[in-house]
Amino acid sequence: MKKTILTLLLAVPLALSAQYKSKVWCPDNGDGTFTNPVINADYSDPDVCVGASGEDFYLTASSFNCIPGLPILHSKDLVNWEIVGHAIKKLLPEERYAVAQHGNGVWAPSIRYNKYNATYYIYWGDPDLGVFVVTAKDPAGEWTAPKCVISGKGMIDTTPLWDDDGRCYLVNGWANSRCQFNSVLTVREMSADGMEAIGDPVIVFDGNGTNDRTAEGPKFYKRDGWYWIMCPAGGVPVGHQLAMRSKSPFGPYESKTVLARGTTNVNGPHQGGWIHLNSGEDWFMHFQDKEAYGRVVWLEPVTWKDNWPVMGEKQGVKAYGKTEKYSGQPVLTYKKPNVGKTYPINNPVESDEFNTPVLGKQWQWHANYDQTFGMPTPYGYYRVFCHRQSEGFKNLWEAGNLLLQKTPADNFTATTKLTVTAKDEQQYGGLIVMGMDYSSIVLRRVGDKFELQQITCKQADKGKPEDIKVLATLPPTAVDKVDYQPSIHCQLYMRLKVEYIGGQTKSGENKHEARVTFSYSKDGKKFTPCGEPFTMRQGKWIGAKVGICAAEPAGKKVRGWVDVDWFRIDK
């Protein structure tokens, strides 16, 4: 049956997309209201722009070392979002990012439409290399290769502004880990096409020694003759959102706190994009850091008082022990933005049947893609080849071939049907939840059988070794009859369940902890619990991710692989 469906699907142009309603998180309530977060997945440091038509919205986010990078999401109403592509196929220089570079690469991007040349731009700072840009005429189409427009260390969180006269200015933050200072924002002039700096940086804001420490992630705008810089301050987990205004792009700027936690349990609401609608409404999209789940995306209404934006609701929120006159707090449920129409529900795709010979847009690798990571097929499955472990192998922190996607909700299950093909001893593959700690259940070849194992690693980022527990011994479900590089195969259904368990810190702050449990099945109907529960942990600047792993020992041998029939997200 699957092959018949696949044949029909292959006849449909790949560019066509269908509406997808998530079974685990849908922010559109269907009654003209929405519930935050509008994207309950790790789209860290989100930025959004209005498209050329004024009726389309495009969002991108930090992708660090994950490839394809710079995800592009599209919406018609700021509530229903769809992944339509990625702006980066490979990070440069290629040799640097050919191996996993956790936490490096693409930091806090900005996406803008330049009306003067009808082109979309995305800028970002690679803290080790400099400021990069890609451009496109269609955000859902092909983007240019990354171009370094300012080289140097420490520049992050870059945003351009094309002024009314066509001149271009760039604001950015600074990474203390690379240049030994931070909490300041600088502005410089760029060439009109935004492709080179023609001026030196000017410090326009300094949060050192104040509650506005760690000022970073700035976004640049102009409204009614005023230049605006919107930026987070106070630190990622507990900070707030600043708005600052000036009559000159180079300041001086005055600033106000315009969004804070207030009486909600939404920690650190800040860093994102301001959107002005054709209807006259203003909105702000920002992230909330949910630790193991990553940084999820919220949508806030914006009202104006004394020419200051008030984000969220309940103007006059307390922050740092005093009332901030122009600050609001996050909304949980609110009426949807007035975009003139009602659009159907559409959520970022999670499940994948692998029924087309193109990898789904929800998937990313941990390094620049190499053909030996894996390949699609026209036969209804995706093949992931085994990672050849290094001679000094400690754990999968080194692996670039992990096929992973973001966690889509606080509570969900991920179930996959896969077949492990082993041509040699110790080749394995299976289902993994990956972060600085990780755990997986895998089928590993041992002799002429397979062992179902749980592989867990605590502090993988610190080079700690794996802990391996044998859960069961399973016979092959198929054995090659040929005498040339024969394989044994084992087909199995694997499942992991993520459950939010919450908790609080000693200081009373909310924790976003999650418990992961595993199970397996031979028939896809009756699942047997297996292994030990695991506490999910975030990766380096990203949330934990779920997906497929495959690996084998170092040395010369014929590579093994995993054929993934399908991967489904459900309650």
Coordinates of C-alpha atoms in Angstrom, one line a residue:
M1 CA 0.0 0.0 0.0
K2 CA 2.8 2.4 0.9
K3 CA 4.5 1.9 -2.4
T4 CA 1.2 2.7 -4.2
I5 CA 0.8 5.9 -2.3
L6 CA 4.4 6.8 -2.9
T7 CA 4.0 6.4 -6.7
L8 CA 1.1 8.8 -6.6
L9 CA 3.0 11.3 -4.4
L10 CA 6.0 11.2 -6.7
A11 CA 3.7 12.5 -9.5
V12 CA 2.9 15.6 -7.5
P13 CA 5.3 18.6 -7.8
L14 CA 7.5 18.7 -4.7
A15 CA 6.9 22.4 -4.3
L16 CA 3.3 21.9 -3.3
S17 CA 2.7 22.0 0.5
A18 CA -0.3 20.9 2.5
Q19 CA -1.8 22.3 5.6
Y20 CA -0.6 20.4 8.7
K21 CA -2.3 20.4 12.1
S22 CA -0.1 19.2 14.9
K23 CA -1.5 16.5 17.3
V24 CA 0.6 17.9 20.2
W25 CA 0.5 21.7 19.9
C26 CA -1.7 24.0 17.9
P27 CA -1.9 27.7 19.0
D28 CA -4.9 28.6 16.9
N29 CA -8.0 28.0 19.0
G30 CA -10.4 28.1 16.0
D31 CA -12.5 30.9 17.6
G32 CA -10.6 34.0 16.6
T33 CA -8.1 33.6 19.5
F34 CA -4.7 32.1 20.0
T35 CA -2.8 30.5 22.9
N36 CA 1.0 31.2 23.4
P37 CA 3.5 30.0 22.5
V38 CA 2.6 30.3 18.8
I39 CA 5.6 28.0 18.0
N40 CA 6.2 25.6 20.8
A41 CA 9.6 24.6 19.5
D42 CA 13.2 25.8 19.7
Y43 CA 13.3 28.8 17.2
S44 CA 15.9 30.6 19.2
D45 CA 16.4 34.4 18.8
P46 CA 13.5 34.7 16.4
D47 CA 13.2 37.6 14.0
V48 CA 10.4 38.4 11.6
C49 CA 9.7 40.7 8.8
V50 CA 6.7 41.8 6.6
G51 CA 7.1 40.6 3.1
A52 CA 7.0 42.7 -0.1
S53 CA 3.2 42.3 -0.4
G54 CA 2.5 43.5 3.1
E55 CA 0.4 40.3 3.6
D56 CA 3.1 37.7 4.2
F57 CA 5.3 37.3 7.2
Y58 CA 8.7 35.5 7.3
L59 CA 10.5 34.3 10.4
T60 CA 14.0 33.0 10.9
A61 CA 16.0 32.0 13.9
S62 CA 19.5 31.0 15.2
S63 CA 20.6 27.6 13.9
F64 CA 24.2 27.5 15.2
N65 CA 25.9 24.4 13.7
C66 CA 22.7 22.7 12.6
I67 CA 22.3 22.2 8.8
P68 CA 20.4 23.1 6.8
G69 CA 20.6 26.4 8.6
L70 CA 18.6 29.6 9.0
P71 CA 15.1 28.0 8.9
I72 CA 12.5 30.1 7.0
L73 CA 8.9 30.0 8.3
H74 CA 6.0 31.7 6.6
S75 CA 2.7 32.9 8.0
K76 CA -0.3 34.9 6.9
D77 CA -1.6 35.8 10.4
L78 CA 1.4 35.5 12.8
V79 CA -0.3 32.5 14.5
N80 CA -0.2 29.7 11.9
W81 CA 3.4 29.0 10.7
E82 CA 4.8 26.7 8.1
I83 CA 8.5 25.8 7.4
V84 CA 9.1 26.7 3.8
G85 CA 12.8 26.4 3.5
H86 CA 16.3 27.2 4.8
A87 CA 18.6 30.0 3.8
I88 CA 21.9 28.0 4.3
K89 CA 22.8 24.7 2.8
K90 CA 26.4 24.9 4.0
L91 CA 28.3 27.0 6.5
L92 CA 31.5 28.6 5.5
P93 CA 34.4 27.8 5.6
E94 CA 33.3 24.3 4.7
E95 CA 36.2 22.6 6.3
R96 CA 35.5 24.2 9.7
Y97 CA 31.9 23.1 9.7
A98 CA 32.5 19.6 8.2
V99 CA 32.5 18.4 11.8
A100 CA 30.1 19.1 14.6
Q101 CA 30.7 22.7 16.0
H102 CA 28.2 22.8 18.8
G103 CA 27.2 26.4 19.7
N104 CA 29.2 28.0 16.9
G105 CA 28.0 29.2 13.5
V106 CA 24.8 31.2 13.1
W107 CA 23.9 33.4 16.1
A108 CA 20.8 35.6 16.3
P109 CA 19.9 36.5 12.7
S110 CA 17.7 39.3 11.3
I111 CA 15.5 39.1 8.2
R112 CA 14.6 42.2 6.3
Y113 CA 13.1 43.2 3.0
N114 CA 14.9 46.0 1.2
K115 CA 12.4 47.9 -0.9
Y116 CA 15.1 49.8 -2.8
N117 CA 16.3 46.6 -4.6
A118 CA 13.3 44.3 -3.9
T119 CA 15.6 41.8 -2.1
Y120 CA 15.4 39.9 1.2
Y121 CA 18.4 39.9 3.4
I122 CA 19.4 37.8 6.4
Y123 CA 22.4 39.0 8.5
W124 CA 24.0 37.1 11.4
G125 CA 27.2 37.2 13.4
D126 CA 29.5 34.2 13.6
P127 CA 31.3 35.1 16.8
D128 CA 34.6 33.6 15.6
L129 CA 34.6 34.9 12.0
G130 CA 32.5 38.0 11.5
V131 CA 29.2 39.3 10.1
F132 CA 27.6 37.3 7.3
V133 CA 24.7 37.9 4.9
V134 CA 22.6 35.9 2.4
T135 CA 20.0 37.4 0.0
A136 CA 17.0 36.2 -2.0
K137 CA 14.2 37.5 -4.2
D138 CA 11.9 34.8 -2.7
P139 CA 12.3 33.8 0.9
A140 CA 11.0 30.4 0.2
G141 CA 13.4 29.9 -2.8
E142 CA 17.1 29.8 -3.2
W143 CA 19.4 32.1 -1.2
T144 CA 22.9 33.2 -2.1
A145 CA 25.9 31.6 -0.6
P146 CA 27.0 33.2 2.7
K147 CA 29.2 36.2 2.3
C148 CA 31.3 37.7 5.0
V149 CA 30.8 41.5 5.0
I150 CA 32.7 42.4 8.1
S151 CA 35.5 40.1 9.4
G152 CA 36.5 39.9 13.0
K153 CA 35.7 38.3 16.4
G154 CA 32.9 39.1 18.8
M155 CA 30.3 40.7 16.5
I156 CA 26.9 39.1 17.0
D157 CA 23.2 39.8 16.7
T158 CA 23.3 42.0 13.6
T159 CA 20.4 43.9 12.1
P160 CA 20.3 46.4 9.1
L161 CA 18.1 49.4 8.6
W162 CA 17.5 51.0 5.3
D163 CA 16.7 54.6 5.9
D164 CA 14.2 56.8 4.0
D165 CA 17.1 58.1 1.8
G166 CA 18.4 54.6 1.0
R167 CA 21.4 54.7 3.3
C168 CA 22.0 51.5 5.3
Y169 CA 23.0 51.2 9.0
L170 CA 23.9 48.1 11.0
V171 CA 23.4 47.6 14.7
N172 CA 25.1 44.7 16.6
G173 CA 25.9 43.3 20.0
W174 CA 29.2 41.8 21.2
A175 CA 30.1 38.4 22.7
N176 CA 32.3 38.6 25.8
S177 CA 33.5 35.1 25.1
R178 CA 35.3 36.3 22.0
C179 CA 36.2 39.9 22.5
Q180 CA 36.2 40.2 26.4
F181 CA 33.4 42.9 26.5
N182 CA 29.7 42.9 26.2
S183 CA 26.5 44.7 27.2
V184 CA 27.1 47.3 24.6
L185 CA 25.4 47.9 21.3
T186 CA 27.1 49.6 18.3
V187 CA 25.9 51.2 15.1
R188 CA 27.9 51.7 11.9
E189 CA 27.0 52.7 8.3
M190 CA 27.1 50.2 5.5
S191 CA 27.1 50.6 1.8
A192 CA 23.7 51.2 0.3
D193 CA 23.5 47.5 -0.8
G194 CA 24.5 46.4 2.7
M195 CA 27.5 44.5 1.4
E196 CA 30.4 46.3 3.1
A197 CA 31.0 48.6 6.1
I198 CA 31.8 52.2 5.2
G199 CA 31.9 53.5 8.7
D200 CA 33.3 52.6 12.1
P201 CA 31.2 51.3 15.0
V202 CA 29.7 53.8 17.5
I203 CA 28.6 52.7 20.9
V204 CA 24.9 53.8 21.2
F205 CA 24.0 51.9 24.4
D206 CA 25.9 50.6 27.4
G207 CA 24.1 48.4 29.9
N208 CA 27.2 47.6 32.0
G209 CA 26.7 48.1 35.8
T210 CA 22.9 48.3 35.5
N211 CA 19.9 46.0 35.4
D212 CA 20.3 46.2 31.6
R213 CA 23.4 44.2 31.6
T214 CA 23.8 41.7 28.8
A215 CA 22.1 44.0 26.4
E216 CA 22.3 42.1 23.1
G217 CA 20.1 40.8 20.2
P218 CA 19.2 44.3 18.9
K219 CA 16.7 44.9 16.1
F220 CA 16.6 48.2 14.2
Y221 CA 13.5 50.1 13.0
K222 CA 12.2 53.5 12.0
R223 CA 8.8 54.9 12.9
D224 CA 7.4 58.4 12.4
G225 CA 10.8 59.9 12.2
W226 CA 12.2 58.1 15.2
Y227 CA 15.0 55.5 15.1
W228 CA 14.2 52.5 17.3
I229 CA 16.4 49.8 18.7
M230 CA 14.6 46.9 20.4
C231 CA 16.8 44.6 22.5
P232 CA 16.8 42.1 25.4
A233 CA 18.7 42.8 28.6
G234 CA 19.2 41.3 32.0
G235 CA 20.2 37.8 30.8
V236 CA 18.6 35.0 28.8
P237 CA 16.6 33.1 31.6
V238 CA 15.3 36.1 33.6
G239 CA 15.7 39.2 31.5
H240 CA 13.4 41.8 30.0
Q241 CA 12.8 43.7 26.7
L242 CA 14.0 47.2 26.1
A243 CA 12.9 49.8 23.6
M244 CA 15.2 52.7 22.9
R245 CA 14.6 55.7 20.6
S246 CA 16.5 58.6 19.0
K247 CA 16.2 61.1 16.2
S248 CA 19.5 59.9 14.8
P249 CA 20.7 56.3 14.0
F250 CA 23.8 57.1 16.0
G251 CA 21.9 58.4 19.1
P252 CA 21.8 59.4 21.8
Y253 CA 19.1 57.0 22.7
E254 CA 16.7 57.0 25.6
S255 CA 15.4 53.6 26.8
K256 CA 12.5 52.1 28.6
T257 CA 11.6 48.6 29.7
V258 CA 8.5 47.6 27.6
L259 CA 8.1 43.8 28.4
A260 CA 8.8 41.9 31.6
R261 CA 7.7 38.7 33.4
G262 CA 5.4 40.6 35.7
T263 CA 3.0 38.3 37.6
T264 CA 3.2 35.5 34.9
N265 CA 5.3 32.4 35.0
V266 CA 6.9 33.3 31.6
N267 CA 10.5 33.8 32.5
G268 CA 12.8 36.1 30.5
P269 CA 10.3 37.3 27.8
H270 CA 12.5 39.2 25.3
Q271 CA 14.4 39.3 22.0
G272 CA 12.5 39.1 18.8
G273 CA 10.8 41.1 16.0
W274 CA 8.3 44.0 15.9
I275 CA 5.7 43.8 13.1
H276 CA 3.4 46.5 11.8
L277 CA 0.3 45.3 10.0
N278 CA -1.7 46.9 7.2
S279 CA -4.6 47.2 9.6
G280 CA -2.5 49.5 11.8
E281 CA -1.9 47.0 14.6
D282 CA 1.5 46.3 16.0
W283 CA 2.8 43.0 17.4
F284 CA 6.0 41.6 18.8
M285 CA 7.4 38.1 18.6
H286 CA 9.9 37.0 21.2
F287 CA 11.3 33.8 22.8
Q288 CA 11.0 32.2 26.2
D289 CA 13.9 30.0 27.4
K290 CA 12.4 26.6 28.4
E291 CA 15.8 25.0 29.1
A292 CA 15.7 21.4 27.7
Y293 CA 12.9 22.4 25.3
G294 CA 14.9 25.3 24.0
R295 CA 13.6 28.8 23.2
V296 CA 10.0 28.8 22.1
V297 CA 8.2 31.7 20.3
W298 CA 5.5 34.0 21.8
L299 CA 3.3 36.6 20.2
E300 CA 2.4 39.8 22.0
P301 CA 0.1 42.7 21.1
V302 CA 1.7 46.1 21.1
T303 CA 0.0 49.3 22.1
W304 CA 1.5 52.8 22.3
K305 CA 1.7 55.3 25.1
D306 CA 3.6 58.6 24.9
N307 CA 5.3 57.3 21.8
W308 CA 6.6 54.2 23.6
P309 CA 5.5 50.6 22.8
V310 CA 3.8 48.6 25.5
M311 CA 4.2 44.9 24.8
G312 CA 1.7 42.4 26.1
E313 CA -0.9 43.4 28.7
K314 CA -1.3 45.1 32.1
Q315 CA 0.7 48.2 31.5
G316 CA 2.8 49.2 34.5
V317 CA 4.5 45.9 35.4
K318 CA 7.0 45.5 38.2
A319 CA 10.6 44.6 37.2
Y320 CA 13.6 44.7 39.5
G321 CA 11.4 45.9 42.4
K322 CA 10.0 48.9 40.7
T323 CA 7.0 49.7 38.5
E324 CA 8.0 50.2 34.8
K325 CA 5.4 52.6 33.5
Y326 CA 5.6 51.4 29.8
S327 CA 6.1 47.7 30.5
G328 CA 3.5 45.0 29.8
Q329 CA 3.6 41.3 30.6
P330 CA 3.1 38.3 28.3
V331 CA -0.4 37.2 27.3
L332 CA -1.4 33.6 27.4
T333 CA -4.6 33.7 25.3
Y334 CA -5.5 36.7 23.1
K335 CA -7.5 37.7 20.0
K336 CA -5.6 36.9 16.7
P337 CA -4.0 39.7 14.7
N338 CA -6.3 41.7 12.4
V339 CA -4.9 40.7 9.0
G340 CA -8.2 41.3 7.1
K341 CA -8.9 37.5 6.6
T342 CA -9.2 34.3 8.5
Y343 CA -6.6 31.7 7.4
P344 CA -6.7 27.9 8.0
I345 CA -4.8 26.2 10.8
N346 CA -1.2 25.3 9.7
N347 CA 1.6 24.2 12.0
P348 CA 5.3 23.3 11.4
V349 CA 5.5 19.7 10.1
E350 CA 6.8 17.1 12.6
S351 CA 5.9 13.6 11.4
D352 CA 7.5 12.2 8.2
E353 CA 6.6 9.2 6.1
F354 CA 9.7 9.6 3.9
N355 CA 7.5 9.2 0.9
T356 CA 9.4 11.6 -1.4
P357 CA 13.0 11.6 -2.4
V358 CA 13.6 14.9 -0.6
L359 CA 14.4 15.2 3.1
G360 CA 11.6 16.9 5.1
K361 CA 12.2 20.5 6.1
Q362 CA 11.9 19.7 9.8
W363 CA 15.2 17.7 9.8
Q364 CA 18.7 19.0 10.4
W365 CA 22.2 17.5 10.7
H366 CA 24.8 18.5 13.3
A367 CA 27.4 19.6 10.7
N368 CA 27.6 20.5 7.0
Y369 CA 25.8 17.7 5.1
D370 CA 28.0 15.0 3.7
Q371 CA 26.6 12.3 1.4
T372 CA 27.8 9.6 3.8
F373 CA 25.4 11.0 6.5
G374 CA 22.4 9.7 4.7
M375 CA 20.3 9.8 1.5
P376 CA 16.6 9.8 0.6
T377 CA 15.1 7.0 -1.6
P378 CA 12.1 6.8 -3.8
Y379 CA 11.0 3.6 -2.0
G380 CA 9.3 5.1 1.1
Y381 CA 12.3 5.2 3.5
Y382 CA 15.3 7.4 4.4
R383 CA 18.7 5.8 4.8
V384 CA 21.0 7.0 7.5
F385 CA 24.6 5.6 7.3
C386 CA 26.6 4.7 10.4
H387 CA 29.0 7.4 11.7
R388 CA 32.5 6.1 11.6
Q389 CA 33.7 6.8 15.2
S390 CA 37.0 8.4 15.8
E391 CA 40.0 6.5 17.3
G392 CA 39.6 8.2 20.6
F393 CA 35.8 8.0 20.6
K394 CA 34.1 9.1 23.8
N395 CA 30.5 9.8 22.7
L396 CA 28.2 11.0 20.0
W397 CA 29.0 14.7 20.6
E398 CA 31.4 14.2 17.7
A399 CA 28.8 12.9 15.3
G400 CA 27.6 15.1 12.5
N401 CA 25.3 12.5 11.0
L402 CA 22.6 12.7 13.7
L403 CA 19.2 13.2 11.9
L404 CA 17.3 15.3 14.3
Q405 CA 14.3 17.7 14.7
K406 CA 13.2 20.0 17.4
T407 CA 10.9 19.0 20.3
P408 CA 7.4 20.2 19.3
A409 CA 5.6 20.4 22.6
D410 CA 5.9 19.9 26.4
N411 CA 4.4 16.4 26.1
F412 CA 4.6 14.1 23.1
T413 CA 5.7 10.7 21.8
A414 CA 8.0 10.0 18.9
T415 CA 7.6 6.6 17.3
T416 CA 9.6 5.2 14.4
K417 CA 9.6 2.1 12.3
L418 CA 13.2 1.3 11.2
T419 CA 15.4 -1.5 10.0
V420 CA 19.1 -1.7 11.1
T421 CA 21.4 -3.3 8.5
A422 CA 24.7 -4.5 9.9
K423 CA 27.5 -5.8 7.8
D424 CA 30.0 -6.0 10.6
E425 CA 30.2 -6.3 14.4
Q426 CA 29.1 -3.4 16.7
Q427 CA 27.3 -1.5 14.0
Y428 CA 24.1 0.1 15.4
G429 CA 21.3 2.5 15.0
G430 CA 18.1 3.6 16.7
L431 CA 16.1 6.4 18.3
I432 CA 17.8 9.2 20.3
V433 CA 17.0 12.3 22.3
M434 CA 20.1 14.5 21.9
G435 CA 21.6 17.3 24.0
M436 CA 24.6 17.9 26.3
D437 CA 23.2 14.7 28.0
Y438 CA 21.6 12.1 25.7
S439 CA 19.9 8.8 25.7
S440 CA 18.9 6.3 23.0
I441 CA 17.7 2.9 22.4
V442 CA 19.6 1.1 19.6
L443 CA 19.9 -2.2 17.8
R444 CA 23.6 -3.3 17.9
R445 CA 25.0 -6.3 16.0
V446 CA 26.8 -8.7 18.3
G447 CA 27.8 -11.9 16.6
D448 CA 24.9 -13.2 14.5
K449 CA 22.2 -11.5 16.6
F450 CA 21.2 -8.0 17.7
E451 CA 21.2 -6.5 21.2
L452 CA 18.7 -3.9 22.1
Q453 CA 20.7 -1.5 24.1
Q454 CA 20.1 1.8 26.0
I455 CA 23.1 4.2 25.4
T456 CA 23.1 7.1 27.8
C457 CA 25.7 9.8 28.2
K458 CA 25.8 12.5 30.9
Q459 CA 27.9 15.6 30.1
A460 CA 28.6 14.5 26.5
D461 CA 29.8 18.1 25.9
K462 CA 32.6 17.5 28.5
G463 CA 33.8 14.3 26.8
K464 CA 32.4 11.9 29.3
P465 CA 32.0 8.2 28.3
E466 CA 28.7 6.5 27.4
D467 CA 26.9 4.1 29.7
I468 CA 25.5 1.1 27.8
K469 CA 22.9 -1.3 29.2
V470 CA 21.7 -4.4 27.3
L471 CA 17.9 -4.6 27.4
A472 CA 17.2 -7.7 25.2
T473 CA 18.7 -10.0 22.6
L474 CA 16.8 -10.2 19.3
P475 CA 17.3 -12.5 16.3
P476 CA 17.7 -10.9 12.8
T477 CA 14.4 -10.5 10.9
A478 CA 16.3 -11.1 7.7
V479 CA 19.7 -12.5 6.6
D480 CA 21.4 -12.0 3.3
K481 CA 21.9 -15.2 1.3
V482 CA 24.7 -13.8 -0.9
D483 CA 28.3 -14.4 0.0
Y484 CA 29.5 -10.9 -0.9
Q485 CA 29.5 -8.5 2.1
P486 CA 26.4 -10.2 3.6
S487 CA 24.3 -8.3 6.1
I488 CA 21.9 -9.2 8.9
H489 CA 18.9 -7.0 9.4
C490 CA 16.5 -6.3 12.2
Q491 CA 13.3 -4.4 11.9
L492 CA 11.8 -2.8 15.0
Y493 CA 9.4 -0.1 16.2
M494 CA 10.9 2.3 18.7
R495 CA 9.2 4.9 20.8
L496 CA 10.2 7.7 23.2
K497 CA 7.8 9.6 25.4
V498 CA 8.5 13.1 26.7
E499 CA 6.6 14.3 29.7
Y500 CA 6.9 17.7 31.3
I501 CA 7.7 17.4 35.0
G502 CA 8.4 21.0 35.9
G503 CA 9.9 21.8 39.2
Q504 CA 11.4 24.9 40.9
T505 CA 14.8 26.2 41.7
K506 CA 15.9 27.0 45.3
S507 CA 15.1 30.7 44.5
G508 CA 11.6 29.8 43.4
E509 CA 12.1 30.1 39.7
N510 CA 10.2 27.7 37.4
K511 CA 12.2 24.8 35.9
H512 CA 11.3 23.3 32.6
E513 CA 12.4 19.7 33.2
A514 CA 11.2 16.7 31.1
R515 CA 11.3 13.0 31.7
V516 CA 12.0 10.6 28.7
T517 CA 11.0 7.0 28.7
F518 CA 11.5 4.4 26.0
S519 CA 9.6 1.4 24.6
Y520 CA 9.8 -1.0 21.6
S521 CA 7.6 -3.3 19.6
K522 CA 8.0 -6.0 17.1
D523 CA 4.5 -5.5 15.5
G524 CA 3.8 -1.8 16.1
K525 CA 0.9 -2.6 18.3
K526 CA 2.1 -3.8 21.7
F527 CA 4.9 -1.8 23.1
T528 CA 7.2 -3.0 25.8
P529 CA 8.7 -0.4 28.2
C530 CA 12.5 -0.6 28.3
G531 CA 15.5 1.1 29.8
E532 CA 15.8 3.7 32.5
P533 CA 14.0 7.0 32.6
F534 CA 16.1 9.9 31.4
T535 CA 16.0 13.6 32.2
M536 CA 16.1 15.6 29.0
R537 CA 18.8 18.3 28.7
Q538 CA 19.4 21.0 26.2
G539 CA 22.2 21.2 23.7
K540 CA 24.7 24.0 23.3
W541 CA 22.5 27.1 22.9
I542 CA 19.7 24.9 21.4
G543 CA 17.0 22.7 22.9
A544 CA 17.2 18.9 23.0
K545 CA 16.3 17.3 19.7
V546 CA 14.9 13.9 18.8
G547 CA 15.6 11.7 15.8
I548 CA 17.8 8.9 14.5
C549 CA 21.4 7.9 15.3
A550 CA 23.7 5.4 13.6
A551 CA 27.3 4.6 14.4
E552 CA 30.0 2.0 14.2
P553 CA 33.6 1.5 15.5
A554 CA 36.6 3.2 13.9
G555 CA 38.5 1.2 11.3
K556 CA 38.1 0.0 7.8
K557 CA 34.9 -1.9 7.1
V558 CA 31.8 -1.9 5.0
R559 CA 29.5 0.8 6.4
G560 CA 26.2 -0.2 8.1
W561 CA 23.0 1.8 8.0
V562 CA 19.5 2.4 9.2
D563 CA 16.5 2.6 6.9
V564 CA 13.8 4.7 8.5
D565 CA 10.3 3.8 7.2
W566 CA 8.5 6.6 9.1
F567 CA 8.8 8.9 12.1
R568 CA 5.6 10.0 13.8
I569 CA 4.9 12.6 16.5
D570 CA 1.7 12.0 18.5
K571 CA 0.3 12.6 22.0

